Every structure is written in C-alpha cells, then in structure tokens.
mmCIF file of C-alpha atoms and ligand atoms in Angstrom:
data_model
loop_
_atom_site.group_PDB
_atom_site.id
_atom_site.type_symbol
_atom_site.label_atom_id
_atom_site.label_comp_id
_atom_site.label_asym_id
_atom_site.label_seq_id
_atom_site.Cartn_x
_atom_site.Cartn_y
_atom_site.Cartn_z
ATOM 1 C CA MET A 5 0.065 0.441 0.278
ATOM 2 C CA ASP A 6 1.387 3.184 -0.547
ATOM 3 C CA ASP A 7 -0.063 6.851 -0.953
ATOM 4 C CA GLN A 8 -1.864 6.517 -4.057
ATOM 5 C CA ASP A 9 -4.200 4.774 -1.736
ATOM 6 C CA LEU A 10 -4.850 7.659 0.181
ATOM 7 C CA VAL A 11 -7.557 10.204 -0.393
ATOM 8 C CA ASP A 12 -8.113 13.954 0.747
ATOM 9 C CA VAL A 13 -10.894 13.994 3.484
ATOM 10 C CA TYR A 14 -12.666 17.266 4.667
ATOM 11 C CA ASP A 15 -15.653 15.889 6.688
ATOM 12 C CA ASP A 16 -13.290 13.845 8.774
ATOM 13 C CA GLY A 17 -15.313 11.440 11.092
ATOM 14 C CA ALA A 18 -18.578 12.960 9.675
ATOM 15 C CA GLY A 19 -18.409 9.688 6.948
ATOM 16 C CA GLY A 20 -19.408 7.307 10.067
ATOM 17 C CA PHE A 21 -16.989 4.431 8.905
ATOM 18 C CA PRO A 22 -14.789 2.849 11.042
ATOM 19 C CA GLU A 23 -11.350 3.721 11.202
ATOM 20 C CA TYR A 24 -8.110 1.771 11.559
ATOM 21 C CA ASP A 25 -4.802 3.233 12.662
ATOM 22 C CA TRP A 26 -2.203 1.939 9.631
ATOM 23 C CA ASN A 27 -1.365 -1.500 11.463
ATOM 24 C CA SER A 28 -4.439 -2.413 13.125
ATOM 25 C CA ALA A 29 -7.008 -3.350 10.135
ATOM 26 C CA PRO A 30 -8.425 -6.653 9.911
ATOM 27 C CA LYS A 31 -5.265 -8.268 7.844
ATOM 28 C CA GLY A 32 -7.144 -10.354 4.900
ATOM 29 C CA LEU A 33 -10.872 -8.747 5.948
ATOM 30 C CA LEU A 34 -10.419 -4.932 4.701
ATOM 31 C CA VAL A 35 -8.211 -4.261 1.831
ATOM 32 C CA THR A 36 -7.512 -0.839 0.563
ATOM 33 C CA ARG A 37 -8.733 -0.721 -3.593
ATOM 34 C CA ARG A 38 -5.350 -0.983 -4.294
ATOM 35 C CA GLN A 39 -4.700 -4.384 -2.598
ATOM 36 C CA LEU A 40 -8.174 -5.403 -4.051
ATOM 37 C CA ARG A 41 -7.007 -4.819 -7.599
ATOM 38 C CA ALA A 42 -3.531 -6.503 -7.084
ATOM 39 C CA ALA A 43 -5.608 -10.082 -5.772
ATOM 40 C CA GLY A 44 -8.055 -9.787 -9.111
ATOM 41 C CA LEU A 45 -10.895 -8.556 -7.306
ATOM 42 C CA SER A 46 -13.190 -5.159 -7.632
ATOM 43 C CA PRO A 47 -15.082 -3.725 -4.938
ATOM 44 C CA GLY A 48 -18.382 -5.491 -6.743
ATOM 45 C CA GLY A 49 -20.588 -2.602 -6.433
ATOM 46 C CA HIS A 50 -19.856 -1.769 -2.910
ATOM 47 C CA GLY A 51 -18.432 0.722 -1.510
ATOM 48 C CA PRO A 52 -15.412 1.125 1.212
ATOM 49 C CA VAL A 53 -16.849 0.076 4.320
ATOM 50 C CA ALA A 54 -14.146 1.173 6.793
ATOM 51 C CA GLN A 55 -11.200 3.909 6.665
ATOM 52 C CA LEU A 56 -7.418 3.467 7.250
ATOM 53 C CA ARG A 57 -5.795 6.582 8.364
ATOM 54 C CA CYS A 58 -2.494 7.453 6.894
ATOM 55 C CA ARG A 59 1.081 6.079 8.260
ATOM 56 C CA ARG A 60 1.828 9.798 9.222
ATOM 57 C CA CYS A 61 -1.331 10.675 11.016
ATOM 58 C CA SER A 62 -1.422 8.103 13.268
ATOM 59 C CA TYR A 63 0.417 9.364 15.517
ATOM 60 C CA ARG A 64 -1.299 12.385 15.745
ATOM 61 C CA PRO A 65 -4.782 13.228 16.945
ATOM 62 C CA LEU A 66 -7.389 11.839 14.790
ATOM 63 C CA THR A 67 -8.883 15.954 13.876
ATOM 64 C CA GLU A 68 -5.316 16.493 12.203
ATOM 65 C CA CYS A 69 -5.546 13.486 9.975
ATOM 66 C CA THR A 70 -6.528 14.528 6.535
ATOM 67 C CA HIS A 71 -5.607 11.515 4.608
ATOM 68 C CA LEU A 72 -7.727 8.316 4.816
ATOM 69 C CA ALA A 73 -7.446 4.866 2.884
ATOM 70 C CA TRP A 74 -10.777 3.460 1.866
ATOM 71 C CA LEU A 75 -10.756 0.000 2.963
ATOM 72 C CA TYR A 76 -13.142 -2.319 1.312
ATOM 73 C CA ASP A 77 -14.025 -5.632 3.139
ATOM 74 C CA VAL A 78 -12.942 -8.578 0.688
ATOM 75 C CA GLY A 79 -16.283 -10.492 1.630
ATOM 76 C CA LEU A 80 -18.097 -8.086 -0.785
ATOM 77 C CA ALA A 81 -15.749 -8.191 -3.081
ATOM 78 C CA LYS A 82 -16.459 -9.545 -6.924
ATOM 79 C CA PRO A 83 -13.391 -11.576 -9.545
ATOM 80 C CA LYS A 84 -12.699 -8.778 -11.490
ATOM 81 C CA ARG A 85 -11.034 -10.749 -14.530
ATOM 82 C CA THR A 86 -12.669 -13.864 -15.955
ATOM 83 C CA ALA A 87 -10.387 -16.994 -15.105
ATOM 84 C CA THR A 88 -7.438 -17.365 -16.743
ATOM 85 C CA LEU A 89 -6.939 -20.159 -18.580
ATOM 86 C CA ALA A 90 -4.407 -21.920 -15.455
ATOM 87 C CA GLN A 91 -7.008 -21.155 -13.440
ATOM 88 C CA GLU A 92 -9.357 -22.946 -16.027
ATOM 89 C CA TRP A 93 -6.981 -25.652 -16.453
ATOM 90 C CA ALA A 94 -6.675 -26.288 -12.509
ATOM 91 C CA LEU A 95 -10.871 -26.358 -12.148
ATOM 92 C CA ASP A 96 -10.777 -28.614 -14.786
ATOM 93 C CA ARG A 97 -8.532 -30.779 -13.121
ATOM 94 C CA ALA A 98 -10.178 -30.408 -9.778
ATOM 95 C CA MET A 99 -13.568 -31.412 -11.759
ATOM 96 C CA ALA A 100 -11.995 -34.766 -13.228
ATOM 97 C CA ALA A 101 -11.047 -35.644 -10.196
ATOM 98 C CA ARG A 102 -14.805 -35.899 -8.930
ATOM 99 C CA GLN A 103 -15.664 -36.968 -12.196
ATOM 100 C CA THR A 104 -13.522 -40.028 -13.182
ATOM 101 C CA CYS A 105 -13.649 -43.277 -11.459
ATOM 102 C CA PRO A 106 -10.428 -44.045 -9.664
ATOM 103 C CA VAL A 107 -10.624 -48.399 -10.217
ATOM 104 C CA PRO A 108 -7.796 -48.994 -12.536
ATOM 105 C CA ALA A 109 -9.789 -51.308 -14.499
ATOM 106 C CA CYS A 110 -12.170 -48.170 -15.285
ATOM 107 C CA ARG A 111 -11.104 -44.865 -15.537
ATOM 108 C CA ARG A 112 -13.752 -43.323 -16.962
ATOM 109 C CA ARG A 113 -15.023 -40.088 -16.623
ATOM 110 C CA TYR A 114 -18.511 -39.122 -16.374
ATOM 111 C CA THR A 115 -19.937 -35.958 -17.197
ATOM 112 C CA PHE A 116 -21.189 -35.555 -13.512
ATOM 113 C CA CYS A 117 -19.711 -36.074 -10.424
ATOM 114 C CA LEU A 118 -19.580 -39.653 -8.995
ATOM 115 C CA PRO A 119 -19.961 -40.723 -5.061
ATOM 116 C CA LEU A 120 -16.336 -41.455 -4.592
ATOM 117 C CA LYS A 121 -17.036 -40.381 -0.639
ATOM 118 C CA THR A 122 -19.800 -43.188 -0.301
ATOM 119 C CA LEU A 123 -18.875 -45.464 -2.991
ATOM 120 C CA GLY A 124 -15.174 -44.869 -3.914
ATOM 121 C CA SER A 125 -16.192 -45.571 -7.480
ATOM 122 C CA CYS A 126 -18.805 -45.327 -10.279
ATOM 123 C CA LEU A 127 -21.916 -47.530 -10.015
ATOM 124 C CA GLU A 128 -20.785 -50.268 -12.936
ATOM 125 C CA CYS A 129 -17.777 -50.613 -11.172
ATOM 126 C CA HIS A 130 -19.833 -50.287 -7.652
ATOM 127 C CA ASP A 131 -22.716 -52.906 -7.960
ATOM 128 C CA GLY A 132 -22.509 -53.656 -11.594
ATOM 129 C CA THR A 133 -25.233 -50.894 -12.996
ATOM 130 C CA PRO A 134 -24.300 -50.250 -16.419
ATOM 131 C CA ALA A 135 -23.551 -47.199 -16.989
ATOM 132 C CA ASP A 136 -25.058 -44.996 -20.001
ATOM 133 C CA PRO A 137 -22.550 -44.909 -22.631
ATOM 134 C CA ARG A 138 -23.295 -41.105 -23.090
ATOM 135 C CA THR A 139 -22.664 -40.165 -19.651
ATOM 136 C CA TYR A 140 -18.677 -40.979 -19.512
ATOM 137 C CA TYR A 141 -16.172 -40.235 -21.981
ATOM 138 C CA ALA A 142 -13.637 -43.625 -22.521
ATOM 139 C CA PRO A 143 -10.473 -43.245 -20.405
ATOM 140 C CA THR A 144 -7.163 -41.778 -23.083
ATOM 141 C CA ALA A 145 -5.303 -44.265 -23.440
ATOM 142 C CA PRO A 146 -1.962 -44.718 -21.506
ATOM 143 C CA VAL A 147 1.074 -42.178 -22.812
ATOM 144 C CA ILE A 148 3.590 -44.773 -24.546
ATOM 145 C CA HIS A 149 7.118 -43.310 -24.706
ATOM 146 C CA ARG A 150 8.835 -44.412 -28.149
ATOM 147 C CA LEU A 151 11.797 -42.628 -27.627
ATOM 148 C CA ALA A 152 14.788 -44.883 -26.623
ATOM 149 C CA ALA A 153 16.104 -44.574 -23.351
HETATM 150 ZN ZN1 ZN B 206 -16.173 -47.623 -13.129
#
C-alpha cells in the first residue's frame, strides 16, 4: 500500500465509517482498493466500509488527519477478471478428479460427479449397474513413450 491509496478527507469523522490506524485493520478482511485490485478483485458495487488513517497521521490526533485510505470488505468483493487459462485448467483438474472413476480397469470420466466419498467408484464398478455410454468419456489411452532411452 502506498500514497496512491490515500484520499483527501475534508469532512473528517463525518462519514460514519469505522476507522483503523495504519497497522490495526483486520488483516485479510479489509483491504485497500489497490490490494483488492492486486488480488484480481473489484469492490463488486460496494463502497468502502471503513477508513484507514495514514501512517503519518496515525501518530497524531484524529482531528489532524486529513489523509485516509478507503478500506473494502473482501467478503463483498467480486472477481474482476474472467478466469485465466491456468485457473480454468486447475478447475478442470479438480472436476476431473470428482468425475473420474478411480478403479484402474475403469478410469472413465463421467459427465457428473461420482459418489466417490460413499461408493469410491462409479456405479458400474460398485454394483454392476451398466453406465449409460452417453454419460462418460472413454479413458484416454496411456501415453506410450516411444523414444529410446
Ligand atoms: Zn468405474
């Protein structure tokens, strides 16, 4: 955080916001706009919920402080950017783990999440109920390394 987060405040104390000294703001809960942006978040249509007294003024009486940083509630913030490819890939990996039958002879990926916590496999592996071919993808063939060692 730096001086670009600071705004001039002329109606000091009239805003009704809770105020925090430089180092006393709840960490990870209230952040400046700059920190929000750095985390890929936007205020999500919500205004600031608190004020942070600037470093210099933290050592002076409140009435002398004319520089405040707005603090935003992380819980109200919204993702600013669409997911990056890396994030989508990670998401797909997470989904694949929940949709793929872990039985080695099966390894089919279904179009829905499997009851892995209770059954530990797809229905067909669990009790022989034939799986609808439209609900899974054939397992990908194992990669064969043809390069000579
Ligand atoms: Zn299975």
